Coordinates of C-alpha atoms in Angstrom, one line a residue:
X275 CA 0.0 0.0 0.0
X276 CA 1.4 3.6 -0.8
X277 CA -0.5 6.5 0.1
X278 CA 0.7 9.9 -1.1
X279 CA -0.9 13.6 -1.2
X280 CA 1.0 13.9 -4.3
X281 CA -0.4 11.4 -7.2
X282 CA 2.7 11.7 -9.2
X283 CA 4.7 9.9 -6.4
X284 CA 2.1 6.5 -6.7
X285 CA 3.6 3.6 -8.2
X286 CA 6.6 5.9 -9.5
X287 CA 9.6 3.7 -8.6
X288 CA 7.8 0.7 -7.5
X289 CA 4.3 -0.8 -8.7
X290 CA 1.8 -0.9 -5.6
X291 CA -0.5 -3.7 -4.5
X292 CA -2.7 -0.7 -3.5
X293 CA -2.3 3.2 -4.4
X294 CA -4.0 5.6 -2.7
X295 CA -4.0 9.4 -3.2
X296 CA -4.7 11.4 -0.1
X297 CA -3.2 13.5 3.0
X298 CA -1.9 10.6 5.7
X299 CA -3.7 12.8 8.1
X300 CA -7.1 12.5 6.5
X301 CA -6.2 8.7 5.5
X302 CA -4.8 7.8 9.1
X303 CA -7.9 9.4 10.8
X304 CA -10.5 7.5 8.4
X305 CA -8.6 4.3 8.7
X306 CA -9.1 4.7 12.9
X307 CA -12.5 5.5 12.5
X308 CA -12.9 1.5 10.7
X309 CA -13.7 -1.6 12.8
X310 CA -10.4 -3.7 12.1
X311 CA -10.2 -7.2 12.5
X312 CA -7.4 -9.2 14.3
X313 CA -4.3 -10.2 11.7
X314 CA -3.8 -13.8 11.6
X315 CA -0.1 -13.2 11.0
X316 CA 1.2 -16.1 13.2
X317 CA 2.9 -17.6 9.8
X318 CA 4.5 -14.3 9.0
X319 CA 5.6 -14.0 12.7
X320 CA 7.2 -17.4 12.2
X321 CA 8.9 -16.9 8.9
X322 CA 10.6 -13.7 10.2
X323 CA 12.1 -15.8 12.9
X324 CA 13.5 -18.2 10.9
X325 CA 15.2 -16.0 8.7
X326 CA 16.8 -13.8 12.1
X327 CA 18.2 -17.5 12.9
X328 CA 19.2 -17.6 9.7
X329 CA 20.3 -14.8 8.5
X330 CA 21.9 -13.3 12.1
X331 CA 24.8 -11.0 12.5
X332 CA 26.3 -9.3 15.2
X333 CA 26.2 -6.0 16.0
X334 CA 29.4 -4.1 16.2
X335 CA 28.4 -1.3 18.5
X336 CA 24.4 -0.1 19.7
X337 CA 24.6 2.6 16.7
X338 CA 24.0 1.9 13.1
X339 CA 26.8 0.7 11.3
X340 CA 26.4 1.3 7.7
X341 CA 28.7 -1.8 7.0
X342 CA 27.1 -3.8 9.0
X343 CA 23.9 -3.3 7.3
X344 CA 25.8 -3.7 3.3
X345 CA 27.2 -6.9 4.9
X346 CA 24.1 -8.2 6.1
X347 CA 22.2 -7.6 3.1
X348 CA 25.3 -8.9 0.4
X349 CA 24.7 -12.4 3.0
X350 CA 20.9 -12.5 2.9
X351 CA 21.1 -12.3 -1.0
X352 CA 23.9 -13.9 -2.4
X353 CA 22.7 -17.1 -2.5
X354 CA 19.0 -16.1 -3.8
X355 CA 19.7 -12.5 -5.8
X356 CA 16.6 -12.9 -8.3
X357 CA 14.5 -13.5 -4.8
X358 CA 15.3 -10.2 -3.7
X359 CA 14.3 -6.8 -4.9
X360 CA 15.9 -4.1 -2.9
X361 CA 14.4 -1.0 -2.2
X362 CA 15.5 2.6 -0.9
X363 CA 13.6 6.0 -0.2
X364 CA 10.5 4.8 -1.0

């Protein structure tokens, strides 16, 4: 889902499942104002644990280490690069 005051901005760089043109203040308060049902995400939930097993690292310090994140990311995908598509400022 993207939502974006400015319409030029939808599905620019990467094809949505779901585009939606409006202010996030007037989207965020009409979406709180809907009855929302529990997410059955236990699967998901699972998944993202198995890949933190296996995809782990170290941190070198508590601050955000640029390398550390390249490094990770270069692990994660080297084995499955046409898996992956890799997304920034989006």
């Amino acid at each position: 889902m993207h939502v974006d005051i400015d319409k030029s901005e939808l599905d620019k760089v990467v094809k949505t499942n779901l585009a939606i043109h409006a202010d996030a203040k007037d989207f965020l308060n009409k979406i709180n104002l809907e009855e929302l049902t529990s997410l059955k995400i236990s699967d998901w939930r699972k998944q993202i644990n198995d890949w933190k097993e296996l995809h782990c690292f170290e941190k070198e310090t508590k601050e955000f280490s640029t390398k550390n994140a390249l490094n990770t990311i270069n692990k994660v995908t080297e084995e499955n690069l046409d898996k992956y598509i890799i997304v920034t400022d989006v």
